[in-house]
Coordinates of C-alpha atoms in Angstrom, one line a residue:
Q11 CA 0.0 -0.1 0.0
L12 CA 1.1 3.5 -0.7
Q13 CA 2.3 5.3 2.4
L14 CA 4.4 8.5 3.1
V15 CA 6.5 8.9 6.2
E16 CA 7.4 12.3 7.5
S17 CA 10.5 12.8 9.8
G18 CA 12.9 15.5 11.0
G19 CA 10.6 17.5 13.3
G20 CA 11.6 18.5 16.8
L21 CA 12.0 21.3 19.2
V22 CA 14.1 24.4 18.2
Q23 CA 14.6 27.9 19.3
P24 CA 13.3 30.9 17.3
G25 CA 15.8 31.6 14.5
G26 CA 16.8 27.9 14.3
S27 CA 16.6 25.4 11.5
L28 CA 15.1 22.0 10.7
R29 CA 15.1 19.7 7.7
L30 CA 12.0 17.7 7.2
S31 CA 11.9 14.5 5.1
C32 CA 9.0 12.9 3.3
A33 CA 9.8 9.4 2.2
A34 CA 7.8 6.8 0.2
S35 CA 7.3 3.6 2.1
G36 CA 7.0 0.3 0.3
F37 CA 7.5 1.7 -3.3
T38 CA 9.7 4.0 -5.3
L39 CA 7.9 7.2 -6.1
D40 CA 8.1 8.5 -9.7
Y41 CA 8.7 12.2 -9.1
S42 CA 8.3 13.0 -12.8
V43 CA 4.6 12.2 -12.4
Y44 CA 3.7 13.2 -8.9
A45 CA 3.9 16.5 -7.1
T46 CA 4.6 16.5 -3.4
G47 CA 3.2 19.1 -1.1
W48 CA 4.1 20.1 2.5
F49 CA 1.2 21.2 4.8
R50 CA 0.9 22.1 8.4
Q51 CA -1.8 22.3 11.1
A52 CA -1.5 24.0 14.4
P53 CA -3.9 23.2 17.3
G54 CA -7.3 24.8 16.8
K55 CA -6.5 26.0 13.2
E56 CA -7.1 24.7 9.8
R57 CA -4.6 22.9 7.8
E58 CA -2.6 25.2 5.4
G59 CA -0.3 24.6 2.5
V60 CA 3.4 25.4 3.0
S61 CA 5.3 24.4 -0.1
C62 CA 5.1 22.2 -3.1
I63 CA 7.5 20.7 -5.7
S64 CA 5.9 19.8 -9.1
G65 CA 6.2 16.4 -10.7
N66 CA 6.1 17.8 -14.2
G67 CA 9.0 20.1 -14.1
G68 CA 7.1 23.1 -13.1
P69 CA 8.3 25.6 -10.4
S70 CA 8.1 25.0 -6.7
S71 CA 5.7 27.1 -4.7
Y72 CA 5.7 28.6 -1.2
A73 CA 3.2 30.2 1.1
D74 CA 3.8 33.9 1.5
S75 CA 4.5 33.3 5.2
V76 CA 7.5 31.1 4.6
K77 CA 9.0 32.6 1.4
G78 CA 12.7 33.3 1.8
R79 CA 12.9 31.0 4.8
F80 CA 11.8 27.5 3.6
T81 CA 13.2 25.6 0.6
I82 CA 11.7 22.4 -0.9
S83 CA 13.8 19.9 -2.7
R84 CA 13.8 16.2 -3.8
D85 CA 16.2 13.3 -4.2
N86 CA 14.7 10.9 -6.8
A87 CA 17.2 8.1 -6.0
K88 CA 16.0 8.0 -2.4
S89 CA 12.4 8.7 -3.3
T90 CA 12.4 11.5 -0.7
V91 CA 11.3 15.1 -0.6
Y92 CA 12.8 17.6 1.8
L93 CA 11.8 20.8 3.4
Q94 CA 14.6 22.9 4.7
M95 CA 13.2 25.4 7.3
N96 CA 15.4 28.3 8.3
S97 CA 14.8 31.4 10.5
L98 CA 12.0 29.5 12.3
K99 CA 9.4 31.5 14.2
P100 CA 7.0 30.5 16.9
E101 CA 4.1 30.8 14.5
D102 CA 5.7 27.9 12.4
T103 CA 4.8 25.6 15.3
A104 CA 2.5 22.9 13.9
V105 CA 2.3 19.3 12.8
Y106 CA 3.8 19.1 9.3
Y107 CA 2.4 16.6 6.7
C108 CA 3.4 15.7 3.2
A109 CA 1.0 14.5 0.5
L110 CA 0.9 13.6 -3.2
R111 CA -1.0 14.9 -6.2
Y112 CA -0.7 13.7 -9.8
G113 CA 0.9 16.3 -12.0
R114 CA 1.2 19.9 -10.9
C115 CA 0.9 21.5 -7.5
N116 CA -2.4 23.1 -8.3
G117 CA -2.1 25.7 -5.5
G118 CA -2.1 22.9 -2.9
I119 CA -5.6 21.6 -3.8
G120 CA -6.4 17.9 -4.4
F121 CA -3.7 16.2 -2.6
G122 CA -3.9 12.7 -1.1
S123 CA -1.9 9.8 0.3
W124 CA -1.2 11.9 3.4
G125 CA 1.5 10.9 5.9
Q126 CA 1.1 10.7 9.6
G127 CA 2.9 14.0 10.3
T128 CA 5.9 15.2 12.2
Q129 CA 5.8 17.8 15.0
V130 CA 7.7 21.0 14.8
T131 CA 7.9 23.2 17.9
V132 CA 9.5 26.6 17.8
S133 CA 9.8 28.0 21.4
S134 CA 12.1 30.3 23.3

């Protein structure tokens, strides 16, 4: 069965950095076909899109709140997508999820195959 596994979360101070990983479990993901998105959800708030890397060669995308601080990338050989998070702020605290969509990122709409999430806590 198709499953994504997120890892790399943890507790960091404001201004610190984390690198999240999204790995395909049980299969090799063809990143030329599927886009991978990163999303987050804080307690009491709706899930929001953070970043996405296209599976068809299109540009990556970022939420305005993380532009200039977060970078999405992928390693096709390892079937893994990464989210490098720098200059972290307390408002970045959330559970971070990755998910797939066939083709383009589509503004973060229409994703499935969600992972279980990894907790990111930014606290002074």
